[in-house]
């Protein structure tokens, strides 16, 4: 036995584990230096051992919390049978390689996000910088914003950051091969092109009204509007409509009407259809707001500068401005697709105007 006196303070990670009933628990795995705080990694019992939904951020402290959390669930990281990834972002997929190394577990992901992982492993940073510089120039970004990208990366990416290549593909609509459980994949593109939600079709353990439980990843969160930007891909010139994808995916989740939502951040909640309606209304309001800005022709950059963010544009840091422009472009694509805005012929960089 050890007690707090025999151990230096902080030697044991603080672990927040919740038993959600029906053989499902959550472990809050910290995301260092991030206002989101943590990723909820879900641990689901199966007849072959625990299966995780997401793994958390790749950081030694986060790993310790995940390992201790699994122990608190009465299992261990070496027992993990499989890992189901909602999407490729590092706060979800970061620790997958370590879990696989420790346990031999398979890692499953939708093909569209697996393609992004493959590209991230293969694309040299220089190529990425050239692509971003060209994109921002086309979006009307001022030269002082684009200039730092032209020199390429100042230092090479540290080793060990390559995300894990998945070894199984999650097919839309499929019932995953999990002995003793009914978990169905629901493809919900928008936040990323290969984002999936996972529907645990079993009756809710507390018999709440509705259909089972939904692991919603970042698609449906109780109090956060997920970021919807462009699907950045230097090798693909297809004009995608991520916001349109997202809104369609939201409606599908609303129609599913799960009894409870188990999101990857914040906390579990009920009334998924109500939350879906809030988010649809939010985006509709945002699109109308943009249309009034687009009474005069604007580049995506000019639109981003005029849009409402959580702080004034002058205070938005460099990297977040790129994300903001990407979000402005996603909204423009939607408006163009709906026939509510159009590109001004011959403008360079291209400007958009309400029709
Ligand atoms: Zn995400
Ligand atoms: Zn996330």
mmCIF file of N, CA, C and O in Angstrom, residues 262-332:
data_model
loop_
_atom_site.group_PDB
_atom_site.id
_atom_site.type_symbol
_atom_site.label_atom_id
_atom_site.label_comp_id
_atom_site.label_asym_id
_atom_site.label_seq_id
_atom_site.Cartn_x
_atom_site.Cartn_y
_atom_site.Cartn_z
ATOM 1 N N UNK A 262 -23.130 11.034 -26.097
ATOM 2 C CA UNK A 262 -21.856 10.907 -25.396
ATOM 3 C C UNK A 262 -20.795 11.604 -26.255
ATOM 4 O O UNK A 262 -20.185 10.983 -27.130
ATOM 5 N N UNK A 263 -20.596 12.912 -26.036
ATOM 6 C CA UNK A 263 -19.684 13.681 -26.894
ATOM 7 C C UNK A 263 -18.238 13.524 -26.459
ATOM 8 O O UNK A 263 -17.962 13.005 -25.370
ATOM 9 N N UNK A 264 -17.314 14.004 -27.277
ATOM 10 C CA UNK A 264 -15.888 13.867 -26.968
ATOM 11 C C UNK A 264 -15.376 14.990 -26.072
ATOM 12 O O UNK A 264 -14.250 14.921 -25.597
ATOM 13 N N UNK A 265 -16.167 16.039 -25.871
ATOM 14 C CA UNK A 265 -15.752 17.117 -24.977
ATOM 15 C C UNK A 265 -16.955 17.545 -24.138
ATOM 16 O O UNK A 265 -18.094 17.243 -24.474
ATOM 17 N N UNK A 266 -16.652 18.253 -23.062
ATOM 18 C CA UNK A 266 -17.686 18.765 -22.149
ATOM 19 C C UNK A 266 -18.381 17.624 -21.399
ATOM 20 O O UNK A 266 -17.755 16.983 -20.587
ATOM 21 N N UNK A 267 -19.668 17.357 -21.672
ATOM 22 C CA UNK A 267 -20.409 16.406 -20.835
ATOM 23 C C UNK A 267 -21.510 15.728 -21.643
ATOM 24 O O UNK A 267 -21.933 16.250 -22.687
ATOM 25 N N UNK A 268 -22.013 14.610 -21.131
ATOM 26 C CA UNK A 268 -23.098 13.900 -21.819
ATOM 27 C C UNK A 268 -24.385 14.723 -21.709
ATOM 28 O O UNK A 268 -24.529 15.552 -20.809
ATOM 29 N N UNK A 269 -25.313 14.499 -22.640
ATOM 30 C CA UNK A 269 -26.574 15.252 -22.595
ATOM 31 C C UNK A 269 -27.679 14.475 -23.310
ATOM 32 O O UNK A 269 -27.408 13.534 -24.058
ATOM 33 N N UNK A 270 -28.914 14.889 -23.031
ATOM 34 C CA UNK A 270 -30.073 14.296 -23.708
ATOM 35 C C UNK A 270 -30.640 15.340 -24.687
ATOM 36 O O UNK A 270 -30.052 16.403 -24.857
ATOM 37 N N UNK A 271 -31.759 15.049 -25.304
ATOM 38 C CA UNK A 271 -32.417 15.938 -26.274
ATOM 39 C C UNK A 271 -31.504 16.335 -27.430
ATOM 40 O O UNK A 271 -31.276 17.527 -27.701
ATOM 41 N N UNK A 272 -30.993 15.323 -28.115
ATOM 42 C CA UNK A 272 -30.185 15.578 -29.315
ATOM 43 C C UNK A 272 -30.953 16.399 -30.355
ATOM 44 O O UNK A 272 -30.390 17.351 -30.917
ATOM 45 N N UNK A 273 -32.250 16.092 -30.624
ATOM 46 C CA UNK A 273 -32.950 16.886 -31.638
ATOM 47 C C UNK A 273 -32.993 18.375 -31.281
ATOM 48 O O UNK A 273 -32.875 19.235 -32.157
ATOM 49 N N UNK A 274 -33.136 18.690 -29.977
ATOM 50 C CA UNK A 274 -33.154 20.087 -29.551
ATOM 51 C C UNK A 274 -31.820 20.764 -29.813
ATOM 52 O O UNK A 274 -31.765 21.900 -30.293
ATOM 53 N N UNK A 275 -30.738 20.065 -29.523
ATOM 54 C CA UNK A 275 -29.408 20.630 -29.743
ATOM 55 C C UNK A 275 -29.148 20.800 -31.243
ATOM 56 O O UNK A 275 -28.547 21.796 -31.667
ATOM 57 N N UNK A 276 -29.618 19.848 -32.033
ATOM 58 C CA UNK A 276 -29.481 19.952 -33.491
ATOM 59 C C UNK A 276 -30.217 21.197 -33.991
ATOM 60 O O UNK A 276 -29.680 21.962 -34.789
ATOM 61 N N UNK A 277 -31.430 21.419 -33.493
ATOM 62 C CA UNK A 277 -32.192 22.601 -33.924
ATOM 63 C C UNK A 277 -31.439 23.892 -33.577
ATOM 64 O O UNK A 277 -31.384 24.816 -34.390
ATOM 65 N N UNK A 278 -30.847 23.942 -32.376
ATOM 66 C CA UNK A 278 -30.068 25.132 -31.988
ATOM 67 C C UNK A 278 -28.936 25.394 -32.970
ATOM 68 O O UNK A 278 -28.694 26.524 -33.376
ATOM 69 N N UNK A 279 -28.220 24.317 -33.322
ATOM 70 C CA UNK A 279 -27.062 24.484 -34.204
ATOM 71 C C UNK A 279 -27.494 24.871 -35.612
ATOM 72 O O UNK A 279 -26.850 25.698 -36.259
ATOM 73 N N UNK A 280 -28.593 24.286 -36.091
ATOM 74 C CA UNK A 280 -29.089 24.647 -37.428
ATOM 75 C C UNK A 280 -29.491 26.123 -37.438
ATOM 76 O O UNK A 280 -29.177 26.857 -38.379
ATOM 77 N N UNK A 281 -30.165 26.570 -36.358
ATOM 78 C CA UNK A 281 -30.590 27.973 -36.271
ATOM 79 C C UNK A 281 -29.367 28.882 -36.219
ATOM 80 O O UNK A 281 -29.327 29.934 -36.869
ATOM 81 N N UNK A 282 -28.351 28.474 -35.464
ATOM 82 C CA UNK A 282 -27.126 29.264 -35.361
ATOM 83 C C UNK A 282 -26.498 29.476 -36.738
ATOM 84 O O UNK A 282 -26.100 30.582 -37.096
ATOM 85 N N UNK A 283 -26.418 28.393 -37.526
ATOM 86 C CA UNK A 283 -25.772 28.517 -38.840
ATOM 87 C C UNK A 283 -26.627 29.318 -39.806
ATOM 88 O O UNK A 283 -26.105 30.072 -40.625
ATOM 89 N N UNK A 284 -27.944 29.171 -39.703
ATOM 90 C CA UNK A 284 -28.831 29.943 -40.569
ATOM 91 C C UNK A 284 -28.661 31.436 -40.279
ATOM 92 O O UNK A 284 -28.539 32.257 -41.188
ATOM 93 N N UNK A 285 -28.580 31.757 -38.985
ATOM 94 C CA UNK A 285 -28.389 33.147 -38.571
ATOM 95 C C UNK A 285 -27.053 33.685 -39.080
ATOM 96 O O UNK A 285 -26.947 34.801 -39.561
ATOM 97 N N UNK A 286 -26.038 32.826 -38.971
ATOM 98 C CA UNK A 286 -24.705 33.238 -39.404
ATOM 99 C C UNK A 286 -24.696 33.502 -40.918
ATOM 100 O O UNK A 286 -24.156 34.495 -41.383
ATOM 101 N N UNK A 287 -25.344 32.612 -41.679
ATOM 102 C CA UNK A 287 -25.387 32.782 -43.135
ATOM 103 C C UNK A 287 -26.132 34.066 -43.500
ATOM 104 O O UNK A 287 -25.703 34.805 -44.386
ATOM 105 N N UNK A 288 -27.234 34.370 -42.793
ATOM 106 C CA UNK A 288 -27.966 35.622 -43.081
ATOM 107 C C UNK A 288 -27.098 36.820 -42.756
ATOM 108 O O UNK A 288 -27.090 37.812 -43.496
ATOM 109 N N UNK A 289 -26.367 36.747 -41.636
ATOM 110 C CA UNK A 289 -25.457 37.832 -41.260
ATOM 111 C C UNK A 289 -24.419 38.067 -42.351
ATOM 112 O O UNK A 289 -24.109 39.212 -42.703
ATOM 113 N N UNK A 290 -23.908 36.987 -42.926
ATOM 114 C CA UNK A 290 -22.894 37.122 -43.977
ATOM 115 C C UNK A 290 -23.493 37.743 -45.225
ATOM 116 O O UNK A 290 -22.851 38.545 -45.903
ATOM 117 N N UNK A 291 -24.739 37.374 -45.514
ATOM 118 C CA UNK A 291 -25.373 37.951 -46.703
ATOM 119 C C UNK A 291 -25.482 39.464 -46.587
ATOM 120 O O UNK A 291 -25.295 40.177 -47.571
ATOM 121 N N UNK A 292 -25.753 39.966 -45.381
ATOM 122 C CA UNK A 292 -25.834 41.428 -45.269
ATOM 123 C C UNK A 292 -24.446 42.052 -45.431
ATOM 124 O O UNK A 292 -24.324 43.142 -45.982
ATOM 125 N N UNK A 293 -23.392 41.359 -44.976
ATOM 126 C CA UNK A 293 -22.038 41.879 -45.214
ATOM 127 C C UNK A 293 -21.720 41.870 -46.706
ATOM 128 O O UNK A 293 -20.980 42.718 -47.203
ATOM 129 N N UNK A 294 -22.282 40.884 -47.422
ATOM 130 C CA UNK A 294 -21.943 40.709 -48.840
ATOM 131 C C UNK A 294 -22.794 41.591 -49.754
ATOM 132 O O UNK A 294 -22.888 41.352 -50.951
ATOM 133 N N UNK A 295 -23.392 42.634 -49.199
ATOM 134 C CA UNK A 295 -24.059 43.611 -50.054
ATOM 135 C C UNK A 295 -23.012 44.321 -50.920
ATOM 136 O O UNK A 295 -23.315 44.807 -52.006
ATOM 137 N N UNK A 296 -21.782 44.389 -50.418
ATOM 138 C CA UNK A 296 -20.653 44.866 -51.236
ATOM 139 C C UNK A 296 -19.724 43.680 -51.478
ATOM 140 O O UNK A 296 -19.629 42.789 -50.628
ATOM 141 N N UNK A 297 -19.050 43.639 -52.637
ATOM 142 C CA UNK A 297 -18.176 42.501 -52.940
ATOM 143 C C UNK A 297 -17.007 42.412 -51.951
ATOM 144 O O UNK A 297 -16.383 43.426 -51.648
ATOM 145 N N UNK A 298 -16.749 41.207 -51.444
ATOM 146 C CA UNK A 298 -15.671 41.004 -50.474
ATOM 147 C C UNK A 298 -14.891 39.739 -50.818
ATOM 148 O O UNK A 298 -15.467 38.749 -51.280
ATOM 149 N N UNK A 299 -13.583 39.773 -50.560
ATOM 150 C CA UNK A 299 -12.791 38.538 -50.641
ATOM 151 C C UNK A 299 -13.084 37.728 -49.377
ATOM 152 O O UNK A 299 -13.576 38.281 -48.379
ATOM 153 N N UNK A 300 -12.759 36.422 -49.380
ATOM 154 C CA UNK A 300 -12.936 35.632 -48.148
ATOM 155 C C UNK A 300 -12.209 36.262 -46.958
ATOM 156 O O UNK A 300 -12.721 36.273 -45.847
ATOM 157 N N UNK A 301 -11.025 36.804 -47.207
ATOM 158 C CA UNK A 301 -10.281 37.441 -46.114
ATOM 159 C C UNK A 301 -11.055 38.630 -45.558
ATOM 160 O O UNK A 301 -11.234 38.760 -44.335
ATOM 161 N N UNK A 302 -11.539 39.504 -46.464
ATOM 162 C CA UNK A 302 -12.291 40.688 -46.011
ATOM 163 C C UNK A 302 -13.559 40.277 -45.256
ATOM 164 O O UNK A 302 -13.943 40.914 -44.281
ATOM 165 N N UNK A 303 -14.166 39.189 -45.710
ATOM 166 C CA UNK A 303 -15.360 38.697 -45.026
ATOM 167 C C UNK A 303 -15.004 38.217 -43.614
ATOM 168 O O UNK A 303 -15.669 38.563 -42.639
ATOM 169 N N UNK A 304 -13.899 37.461 -43.516
ATOM 170 C CA UNK A 304 -13.471 36.949 -42.204
ATOM 171 C C UNK A 304 -13.207 38.096 -41.235
ATOM 172 O O UNK A 304 -13.575 38.033 -40.065
ATOM 173 N N UNK A 305 -12.572 39.163 -41.729
ATOM 174 C CA UNK A 305 -12.246 40.314 -40.884
ATOM 175 C C UNK A 305 -13.528 40.955 -40.339
ATOM 176 O O UNK A 305 -13.574 41.415 -39.209
ATOM 177 N N UNK A 306 -14.606 40.924 -41.162
ATOM 178 C CA UNK A 306 -15.855 41.584 -40.759
ATOM 179 C C UNK A 306 -16.798 40.675 -39.980
ATOM 180 O O UNK A 306 -17.776 41.136 -39.400
ATOM 181 N N UNK A 307 -16.550 39.373 -40.003
ATOM 182 C CA UNK A 307 -17.436 38.429 -39.302
ATOM 183 C C UNK A 307 -17.272 38.572 -37.799
ATOM 184 O O UNK A 307 -16.267 39.073 -37.315
ATOM 185 N N UNK A 308 -18.274 38.083 -37.071
ATOM 186 C CA UNK A 308 -18.193 38.130 -35.610
ATOM 187 C C UNK A 308 -17.461 36.912 -35.087
ATOM 188 O O UNK A 308 -17.818 35.781 -35.398
ATOM 189 N N UNK A 309 -16.428 37.140 -34.301
ATOM 190 C CA UNK A 309 -15.691 36.056 -33.656
ATOM 191 C C UNK A 309 -15.770 36.257 -32.151
ATOM 192 O O UNK A 309 -16.379 37.219 -31.697
ATOM 193 N N UNK A 310 -15.120 35.386 -31.412
ATOM 194 C CA UNK A 310 -15.208 35.510 -29.957
ATOM 195 C C UNK A 310 -14.324 36.626 -29.397
ATOM 196 O O UNK A 310 -14.263 36.845 -28.203
ATOM 197 N N UNK A 311 -13.615 37.331 -30.279
ATOM 198 C CA UNK A 311 -12.843 38.519 -29.864
ATOM 199 C C UNK A 311 -12.580 39.355 -31.114
ATOM 200 O O UNK A 311 -12.733 38.852 -32.232
ATOM 201 N N UNK A 312 -12.163 40.625 -30.915
ATOM 202 C CA UNK A 312 -11.921 41.473 -32.089
ATOM 203 C C UNK A 312 -10.799 40.902 -32.963
ATOM 204 O O UNK A 312 -9.871 40.264 -32.442
ATOM 205 N N UNK A 313 -10.910 41.142 -34.264
ATOM 206 C CA UNK A 313 -9.955 40.591 -35.238
ATOM 207 C C UNK A 313 -8.507 40.906 -34.858
ATOM 208 O O UNK A 313 -7.631 40.061 -34.983
ATOM 209 N N UNK A 314 -8.257 42.135 -34.372
ATOM 210 C CA UNK A 314 -6.882 42.541 -34.023
ATOM 211 C C UNK A 314 -6.286 41.624 -32.965
ATOM 212 O O UNK A 314 -5.080 41.480 -32.864
ATOM 213 N N UNK A 315 -7.154 41.008 -32.156
ATOM 214 C CA UNK A 315 -6.643 40.174 -31.056
ATOM 215 C C UNK A 315 -6.575 38.687 -31.429
ATOM 216 O O UNK A 315 -6.179 37.862 -30.620
ATOM 217 N N UNK A 316 -6.990 38.362 -32.653
ATOM 218 C CA UNK A 316 -6.969 36.946 -33.059
ATOM 219 C C UNK A 316 -5.554 36.588 -33.508
ATOM 220 O O UNK A 316 -4.987 37.260 -34.377
ATOM 221 N N UNK A 317 -4.946 35.559 -32.906
ATOM 222 C CA UNK A 317 -3.566 35.217 -33.278
ATOM 223 C C UNK A 317 -3.477 34.669 -34.710
ATOM 224 O O UNK A 317 -4.477 34.249 -35.297
ATOM 225 N N UNK A 318 -2.266 34.657 -35.220
ATOM 226 C CA UNK A 318 -1.981 34.312 -36.614
ATOM 227 C C UNK A 318 -2.654 33.011 -37.069
ATOM 228 O O UNK A 318 -3.395 32.979 -38.039
ATOM 229 N N UNK A 319 -2.389 31.929 -36.336
ATOM 230 C CA UNK A 319 -2.923 30.628 -36.748
ATOM 231 C C UNK A 319 -4.447 30.600 -36.734
ATOM 232 O O UNK A 319 -5.081 29.997 -37.602
ATOM 233 N N UNK A 320 -5.037 31.265 -35.756
ATOM 234 C CA UNK A 320 -6.492 31.284 -35.661
ATOM 235 C C UNK A 320 -7.112 32.104 -36.790
ATOM 236 O O UNK A 320 -8.237 31.860 -37.202
ATOM 237 N N UNK A 321 -6.358 33.093 -37.294
ATOM 238 C CA UNK A 321 -6.866 33.859 -38.440
ATOM 239 C C UNK A 321 -6.993 32.949 -39.659
ATOM 240 O O UNK A 321 -7.948 33.058 -40.432
ATOM 241 N N UNK A 322 -6.037 32.042 -39.834
ATOM 242 C CA UNK A 322 -6.126 31.098 -40.957
ATOM 243 C C UNK A 322 -7.369 30.221 -40.816
ATOM 244 O O UNK A 322 -8.049 29.931 -41.796
ATOM 245 N N UNK A 323 -7.651 29.792 -39.586
ATOM 246 C CA UNK A 323 -8.833 28.975 -39.335
ATOM 247 C C UNK A 323 -10.095 29.795 -39.609
ATOM 248 O O UNK A 323 -11.056 29.309 -40.200
ATOM 249 N N UNK A 324 -10.060 31.082 -39.220
ATOM 250 C CA UNK A 324 -11.219 31.957 -39.440
ATOM 251 C C UNK A 324 -11.491 32.133 -40.943
ATOM 252 O O UNK A 324 -12.635 32.100 -41.385
ATOM 253 N N UNK A 325 -10.417 32.306 -41.730
ATOM 254 C CA UNK A 325 -10.586 32.471 -43.184
ATOM 255 C C UNK A 325 -11.168 31.190 -43.787
ATOM 256 O O UNK A 325 -12.055 31.230 -44.646
ATOM 257 N N UNK A 326 -10.678 30.059 -43.300
ATOM 258 C CA UNK A 326 -11.180 28.775 -43.778
ATOM 259 C C UNK A 326 -12.677 28.640 -43.462
ATOM 260 O O UNK A 326 -13.471 28.162 -44.287
ATOM 261 N N UNK A 327 -13.061 29.107 -42.294
ATOM 262 C CA UNK A 327 -14.474 29.055 -41.907
ATOM 263 C C UNK A 327 -15.312 30.020 -42.769
ATOM 264 O O UNK A 327 -16.411 29.674 -43.212
ATOM 265 N N UNK A 328 -14.752 31.222 -43.047
ATOM 266 C CA UNK A 328 -15.448 32.173 -43.926
ATOM 267 C C UNK A 328 -15.651 31.550 -45.306
ATOM 268 O O UNK A 328 -16.725 31.659 -45.906
ATOM 269 N N UNK A 329 -14.623 30.865 -45.818
ATOM 270 C CA UNK A 329 -14.727 30.245 -47.143
ATOM 271 C C UNK A 329 -15.759 29.123 -47.162
ATOM 272 O O UNK A 329 -16.485 28.957 -48.140
ATOM 273 N N UNK A 330 -15.823 28.361 -46.078
ATOM 274 C CA UNK A 330 -16.826 27.292 -46.008
ATOM 275 C C UNK A 330 -18.235 27.883 -46.075
ATOM 276 O O UNK A 330 -19.122 27.333 -46.737
ATOM 277 N N UNK A 331 -18.437 29.017 -45.405
ATOM 278 C CA UNK A 331 -19.749 29.662 -45.452
ATOM 279 C C UNK A 331 -20.043 30.225 -46.849
ATOM 280 O O UNK A 331 -21.158 30.140 -47.344
ATOM 281 N N UNK A 332 -18.998 30.813 -47.495
ATOM 282 C CA UNK A 332 -19.178 31.324 -48.860
ATOM 283 C C UNK A 332 -19.571 30.201 -49.819
ATOM 284 O O UNK A 332 -20.458 30.362 -50.651
#
